[in-house]
PDB file of C-alpha atoms in Angstrom:
ATOM      1  CA  MET G   1      17.925  25.334 -32.789  1.00  0.00           C
ATOM      2  CA  THR G   2      19.852  27.661 -30.463  1.00  0.00           C
ATOM      3  CA  PRO G   3      22.905  27.186 -28.300  1.00  0.00           C
ATOM      4  CA  GLU G   4      21.992  26.390 -24.583  1.00  0.00           C
ATOM      5  CA  THR G   5      24.065  27.437 -21.591  1.00  0.00           C
ATOM      6  CA  SER G   6      24.112  25.206 -18.558  1.00  0.00           C
ATOM      7  CA  ALA G   7      22.971  25.463 -15.313  1.00  0.00           C
ATOM      8  CA  ASP G   8      26.574  26.202 -14.241  1.00  0.00           C
ATOM      9  CA  PRO G   9      27.718  29.554 -15.713  1.00  0.00           C
ATOM     10  CA  ALA G  10      31.219  28.645 -15.616  1.00  0.00           C
ATOM     11  CA  ALA G  11      30.431  25.528 -17.422  1.00  0.00           C
ATOM     12  CA  PRO G  12      30.816  25.752 -21.357  1.00  0.00           C
ATOM     13  CA  ALA G  13      27.690  26.094 -23.149  1.00  0.00           C
ATOM     14  CA  PHE G  14      26.330  23.311 -25.539  1.00  0.00           C
ATOM     15  CA  THR G  15      24.311  23.093 -28.580  1.00  0.00           C
ATOM     16  CA  LEU G  16      20.920  21.202 -29.315  1.00  0.00           C
ATOM     17  CA  ARG G  17      20.324  20.000 -32.935  1.00  0.00           C
ATOM     18  CA  ARG G  18      18.876  17.313 -34.926  1.00  0.00           C
ATOM     19  CA  ALA G  19      20.198  14.059 -34.965  1.00  0.00           C
ATOM     20  CA  ARG G  20      22.234  12.684 -38.035  1.00  0.00           C
ATOM     21  CA  THR G  21      22.976   9.396 -39.327  1.00  0.00           C
ATOM     22  CA  SER G  22      26.649  10.016 -38.366  1.00  0.00           C
ATOM     23  CA  ASP G  23      25.524  10.458 -34.562  1.00  0.00           C
ATOM     24  CA  VAL G  24      24.082   6.735 -34.040  1.00  0.00           C
ATOM     25  CA  ALA G  25      27.508   5.143 -32.877  1.00  0.00           C
ATOM     26  CA  ALA G  26      27.826   8.342 -30.110  1.00  0.00           C
ATOM     27  CA  ILE G  27      24.105   7.953 -29.070  1.00  0.00           C
ATOM     28  CA  LYS G  28      24.768   4.290 -28.643  1.00  0.00           C
ATOM     29  CA  ARG G  29      27.902   5.204 -26.289  1.00  0.00           C
ATOM     30  CA  LEU G  30      25.598   7.558 -24.670  1.00  0.00           C
ATOM     31  CA  VAL G  31      22.945   4.887 -24.040  1.00  0.00           C
ATOM     32  CA  ALA G  32      25.193   2.029 -23.282  1.00  0.00           C
ATOM     33  CA  PRO G  33      26.397   2.976 -19.408  1.00  0.00           C
ATOM     34  CA  LEU G  34      22.741   3.460 -18.808  1.00  0.00           C
ATOM     35  CA  ALA G  35      21.938  -0.120 -20.334  1.00  0.00           C
ATOM     36  CA  GLU G  36      24.266  -1.754 -18.130  1.00  0.00           C
ATOM     37  CA  ARG G  37      22.458  -0.305 -15.283  1.00  0.00           C
ATOM     38  CA  ARG G  38      19.267  -1.184 -16.658  1.00  0.00           C
ATOM     39  CA  ILE G  39      17.936   2.499 -16.716  1.00  0.00           C
ATOM     40  CA  LEU G  40      17.810   2.526 -20.513  1.00  0.00           C
ATOM     41  CA  ILE G  41      17.113  -0.712 -22.750  1.00  0.00           C
ATOM     42  CA  SER G  42      19.906  -1.222 -25.146  1.00  0.00           C
ATOM     43  CA  LYS G  43      18.655  -1.381 -28.760  1.00  0.00           C
ATOM     44  CA  GLU G  44      20.253  -2.431 -32.027  1.00  0.00           C
ATOM     45  CA  SER G  45      21.755   0.333 -34.370  1.00  0.00           C
ATOM     46  CA  VAL G  46      18.938  -0.437 -37.056  1.00  0.00           C
ATOM     47  CA  ALA G  47      16.698   0.803 -34.407  1.00  0.00           C
ATOM     48  CA  TYR G  48      18.458   4.127 -33.912  1.00  0.00           C
ATOM     49  CA  TYR G  49      18.829   4.603 -37.779  1.00  0.00           C
ATOM     50  CA  GLU G  50      15.130   3.914 -38.366  1.00  0.00           C
ATOM     51  CA  ALA G  51      14.287   6.545 -35.709  1.00  0.00           C
ATOM     52  CA  ILE G  52      16.970   9.214 -36.180  1.00  0.00           C
ATOM     53  CA  GLN G  53      14.366  11.475 -37.402  1.00  0.00           C
ATOM     54  CA  GLU G  54      12.832  11.387 -33.893  1.00  0.00           C
ATOM     55  CA  PHE G  55      16.072  12.239 -32.073  1.00  0.00           C
ATOM     56  CA  ARG G  56      17.556  15.487 -30.666  1.00  0.00           C
ATOM     57  CA  VAL G  57      21.385  15.693 -29.340  1.00  0.00           C
ATOM     58  CA  ALA G  58      23.153  17.822 -27.565  1.00  0.00           C
ATOM     59  CA  GLU G  59      26.872  18.728 -28.464  1.00  0.00           C
ATOM     60  CA  GLY G  60      29.350  20.081 -26.435  1.00  0.00           C
ATOM     61  CA  PRO G  61      31.625  23.187 -27.363  1.00  0.00           C
ATOM     62  CA  ASP G  62      34.313  20.256 -28.679  1.00  0.00           C
ATOM     63  CA  GLY G  63      31.511  18.893 -31.082  1.00  0.00           C
ATOM     64  CA  GLU G  64      31.286  15.862 -28.787  1.00  0.00           C
ATOM     65  CA  LEU G  65      27.771  14.269 -28.169  1.00  0.00           C
ATOM     66  CA  ILE G  66      26.862  15.136 -24.633  1.00  0.00           C
ATOM     67  CA  GLY G  67      23.204  14.170 -24.630  1.00  0.00           C
ATOM     68  CA  CYS G  68      20.396  12.598 -26.650  1.00  0.00           C
ATOM     69  CA  GLY G  69      16.730  12.092 -26.521  1.00  0.00           C
ATOM     70  CA  ALA G  70      13.859  11.472 -28.705  1.00  0.00           C
ATOM     71  CA  LEU G  71      10.097  12.027 -29.472  1.00  0.00           C
ATOM     72  CA  HIS G  72       7.974   9.334 -30.674  1.00  0.00           C
ATOM     73  CA  VAL G  73       4.369   9.792 -31.693  1.00  0.00           C
ATOM     74  CA  MET G  74       2.282   6.914 -30.756  1.00  0.00           C
ATOM     75  CA  TRP G  75      -1.113   8.317 -31.939  1.00  0.00           C
ATOM     76  CA  GLU G  76      -2.931  11.338 -32.747  1.00  0.00           C
ATOM     77  CA  ASP G  77      -2.360  13.116 -29.259  1.00  0.00           C
ATOM     78  CA  LEU G  78       0.092  10.762 -27.723  1.00  0.00           C
ATOM     79  CA  ALA G  79       3.726  10.788 -27.916  1.00  0.00           C
ATOM     80  CA  GLU G  80       6.739   9.304 -25.636  1.00  0.00           C
ATOM     81  CA  ILE G  81       9.903  10.998 -24.712  1.00  0.00           C
ATOM     82  CA  ARG G  82      12.370   7.952 -24.804  1.00  0.00           C
ATOM     83  CA  THR G  83      16.218   7.258 -24.841  1.00  0.00           C
ATOM     84  CA  LEU G  84      16.862  10.572 -22.864  1.00  0.00           C
ATOM     85  CA  ALA G  85      20.712  10.429 -21.748  1.00  0.00           C
ATOM     86  CA  ALA G  86      23.402  12.679 -20.549  1.00  0.00           C
ATOM     87  CA  ALA G  87      26.870  11.935 -20.387  1.00  0.00           C
ATOM     88  CA  ASP G  88      28.138  11.407 -16.873  1.00  0.00           C
ATOM     89  CA  THR G  89      30.397  14.429 -16.915  1.00  0.00           C
ATOM     90  CA  TRP G  90      27.528  16.547 -18.054  1.00  0.00           C
ATOM     91  CA  ARG G  91      24.663  15.609 -15.722  1.00  0.00           C
ATOM     92  CA  GLY G  92      23.144  18.274 -13.618  1.00  0.00           C
ATOM     93  CA  GLN G  93      24.323  20.917 -16.021  1.00  0.00           C
ATOM     94  CA  GLY G  94      21.111  21.449 -17.911  1.00  0.00           C
ATOM     95  CA  VAL G  95      21.546  18.932 -20.465  1.00  0.00           C
ATOM     96  CA  GLY G  96      18.576  16.797 -19.632  1.00  0.00           C
ATOM     97  CA  HIS G  97      16.403  19.985 -19.056  1.00  0.00           C
ATOM     98  CA  ALA G  98      17.288  21.563 -22.363  1.00  0.00           C
ATOM     99  CA  LEU G  99      16.430  18.079 -24.139  1.00  0.00           C
ATOM    100  CA  VAL G 100      13.170  17.835 -22.385  1.00  0.00           C
ATOM    101  CA  GLU G 101      12.189  21.104 -23.082  1.00  0.00           C
ATOM    102  CA  GLN G 102      12.985  20.947 -26.821  1.00  0.00           C
ATOM    103  CA  LEU G 103      11.042  17.549 -27.237  1.00  0.00           C
ATOM    104  CA  LEU G 104       7.948  18.800 -25.281  1.00  0.00           C
ATOM    105  CA  GLN G 105       7.999  21.925 -27.801  1.00  0.00           C
ATOM    106  CA  GLU G 106       8.002  19.913 -30.828  1.00  0.00           C
ATOM    107  CA  ALA G 107       5.391  17.702 -29.450  1.00  0.00           C
ATOM    108  CA  ARG G 108       3.321  20.920 -29.079  1.00  0.00           C
ATOM    109  CA  ASP G 109       4.212  21.759 -32.524  1.00  0.00           C
ATOM    110  CA  VAL G 110       2.604  18.732 -33.969  1.00  0.00           C
ATOM    111  CA  GLY G 111      -0.013  18.810 -31.934  1.00  0.00           C
ATOM    112  CA  VAL G 112       0.382  16.155 -29.541  1.00  0.00           C
ATOM    113  CA  GLN G 113      -1.878  16.617 -26.145  1.00  0.00           C
ATOM    114  CA  ARG G 114      -0.129  14.017 -23.998  1.00  0.00           C
ATOM    115  CA  VAL G 115       3.652  13.172 -23.545  1.00  0.00           C
ATOM    116  CA  PHE G 116       4.444  10.194 -22.122  1.00  0.00           C
ATOM    117  CA  CYS G 117       7.495   8.604 -20.482  1.00  0.00           C
ATOM    118  CA  LEU G 118       9.063   5.167 -18.838  1.00  0.00           C
ATOM    119  CA  THR G 119      11.575   6.438 -16.282  1.00  0.00           C
ATOM    120  CA  PHE G 120      13.470   5.766 -13.082  1.00  0.00           C
ATOM    121  CA  GLU G 121      14.124   9.378 -12.830  1.00  0.00           C
ATOM    122  CA  VAL G 122      10.572  10.222 -11.356  1.00  0.00           C
ATOM    123  CA  GLY G 123      11.705  13.551  -9.514  1.00  0.00           C
ATOM    124  CA  PHE G 124      13.411  14.728 -12.846  1.00  0.00           C
ATOM    125  CA  PHE G 125      10.311  14.277 -14.827  1.00  0.00           C
ATOM    126  CA  GLU G 126       7.927  15.712 -12.132  1.00  0.00           C
ATOM    127  CA  ARG G 127      10.011  18.658 -12.112  1.00  0.00           C
ATOM    128  CA  HIS G 128       9.105  19.077 -16.011  1.00  0.00           C
ATOM    129  CA  GLY G 129       5.242  18.730 -14.969  1.00  0.00           C
ATOM    130  CA  PHE G 130       5.127  15.129 -15.880  1.00  0.00           C
ATOM    131  CA  GLU G 131       2.762  13.259 -13.173  1.00  0.00           C
ATOM    132  CA  VAL G 132       2.593   9.262 -12.179  1.00  0.00           C
ATOM    133  CA  MET G 133       0.066   7.545 -14.455  1.00  0.00           C
ATOM    134  CA  ALA G 134      -2.207   5.542 -12.130  1.00  0.00           C
ATOM    135  CA  ASP G 135      -3.658   3.519 -15.159  1.00  0.00           C
ATOM    136  CA  GLN G 136      -4.565   3.828 -18.928  1.00  0.00           C
ATOM    137  CA  SER G 137      -7.692   5.150 -18.609  1.00  0.00           C
ATOM    138  CA  GLY G 138      -6.908   8.271 -20.863  1.00  0.00           C
ATOM    139  CA  VAL G 139      -6.892   5.882 -23.665  1.00  0.00           C
ATOM    140  CA  ASP G 140      -9.991   5.087 -24.819  1.00  0.00           C
ATOM    141  CA  PRO G 141     -11.160   1.406 -25.859  1.00  0.00           C
ATOM    142  CA  GLU G 142     -10.948   1.982 -29.860  1.00  0.00           C
ATOM    143  CA  VAL G 143      -7.581   3.918 -29.310  1.00  0.00           C
ATOM    144  CA  TYR G 144      -6.156   0.981 -27.002  1.00  0.00           C
ATOM    145  CA  SER G 145      -7.366  -1.543 -29.797  1.00  0.00           C
ATOM    146  CA  GLU G 146      -5.463   0.451 -32.577  1.00  0.00           C
ATOM    147  CA  LEU G 147      -2.186   0.730 -30.437  1.00  0.00           C
ATOM    148  CA  LEU G 148      -2.739  -3.018 -29.623  1.00  0.00           C
ATOM    149  CA  ARG G 149      -1.458  -3.602 -33.500  1.00  0.00           C
ATOM    150  CA  SER G 150       1.696  -1.476 -33.054  1.00  0.00           C
ATOM    151  CA  HIS G 151       5.100  -3.714 -33.266  1.00  0.00           C
ATOM    152  CA  ASP G 152       6.591  -0.706 -31.508  1.00  0.00           C
ATOM    153  CA  GLU G 153       7.903  -1.621 -27.680  1.00  0.00           C
ATOM    154  CA  GLY G 154       7.177   1.785 -26.552  1.00  0.00           C
ATOM    155  CA  VAL G 155       3.687   1.561 -27.276  1.00  0.00           C
ATOM    156  CA  ALA G 156       3.921  -1.609 -25.432  1.00  0.00           C
ATOM    157  CA  GLU G 157       5.426  -0.165 -22.478  1.00  0.00           C
ATOM    158  CA  PHE G 158       2.568   2.350 -22.564  1.00  0.00           C
ATOM    159  CA  LEU G 159      -0.050   0.044 -22.727  1.00  0.00           C
ATOM    160  CA  ASP G 160       1.792  -1.988 -20.153  1.00  0.00           C
ATOM    161  CA  LEU G 161       1.434  -5.193 -21.971  1.00  0.00           C
ATOM    162  CA  ALA G 162       2.693  -8.460 -19.911  1.00  0.00           C
ATOM    163  CA  ARG G 163       5.202  -9.081 -22.730  1.00  0.00           C
ATOM    164  CA  VAL G 164       7.384  -6.003 -21.757  1.00  0.00           C
ATOM    165  CA  LYS G 165       7.162  -6.660 -18.222  1.00  0.00           C
ATOM    166  CA  PRO G 166      10.857  -8.051 -17.666  1.00  0.00           C
ATOM    167  CA  ASN G 167      12.327  -4.809 -19.441  1.00  0.00           C
ATOM    168  CA  THR G 168       9.955  -2.297 -17.375  1.00  0.00           C
ATOM    169  CA  LEU G 169      10.437  -3.737 -13.823  1.00  0.00           C
ATOM    170  CA  GLY G 170      10.562  -0.946 -11.542  1.00  0.00           C
ATOM    171  CA  ASN G 171      10.220   2.120 -14.020  1.00  0.00           C
ATOM    172  CA  THR G 172       7.572   4.423 -13.228  1.00  0.00           C
ATOM    173  CA  ARG G 173       5.132   5.605 -16.213  1.00  0.00           C
ATOM    174  CA  MET G 174       4.614   9.307 -16.111  1.00  0.00           C
ATOM    175  CA  ILE G 175       2.423  11.432 -18.557  1.00  0.00           C
ATOM    176  CA  ARG G 176       2.411  15.416 -19.009  1.00  0.00           C
ATOM    177  CA  TRP G 177      -0.767  16.968 -20.412  1.00  0.00           C
ATOM    178  CA  LEU G 178       0.151  19.856 -23.121  1.00  0.00           C
ATOM    179  CA  HIS G 179      -1.738  22.881 -24.412  1.00  0.00           C
ATOM    180  CA  GLY G 180      -3.572  23.368 -21.045  1.00  0.00           C
ATOM    181  CA  ARG G 181      -6.023  20.833 -21.932  1.00  0.00           C
ATOM    182  CA  ALA G 182      -8.120  19.483 -18.922  1.00  0.00           C
ATOM    183  CA  ARG G 183      -7.890  15.825 -18.213  1.00  0.00           C
ATOM    184  CA  GLU G 184     -10.533  13.556 -18.916  1.00  0.00           C
TER     185      GLU G 184
END
């Protein structure tokens, strides 16, 4: 991945790269203040290790992790952007934008048609082409029944299952279509 420049030309550049297992503690530190404010859900370390191959991180010029995000494939044509976070000192400097664009490109690369997110940051995701989801009509009944078998909390959030409601109150479910495919 190539170095990115921040939105502020005076600010130092940052780099995006695949996450490594040694990044888990820093990812947890990035997520912690957002979890305290109930913007993100805190996870156990084992969950981050199990999903490390899904994560991309932003690294500041001093090598410090300043952002993270993950792309989780849920089905043949559906993935979720999850655990998107930027350090408070780097917010508004293009870190989240660069991570989302990288994750969307990776979704295209693996053939995903739709990317889902569950967020409080509606305006941010709208600027990246996401739209608020009215319902689940985009998932046909056969796929829905298959997704119900998943133990993944993100899938449960996408399906809007009752068991995840306490964790998702106030969040907005959004979706973006890729590859110029028409909505069904």
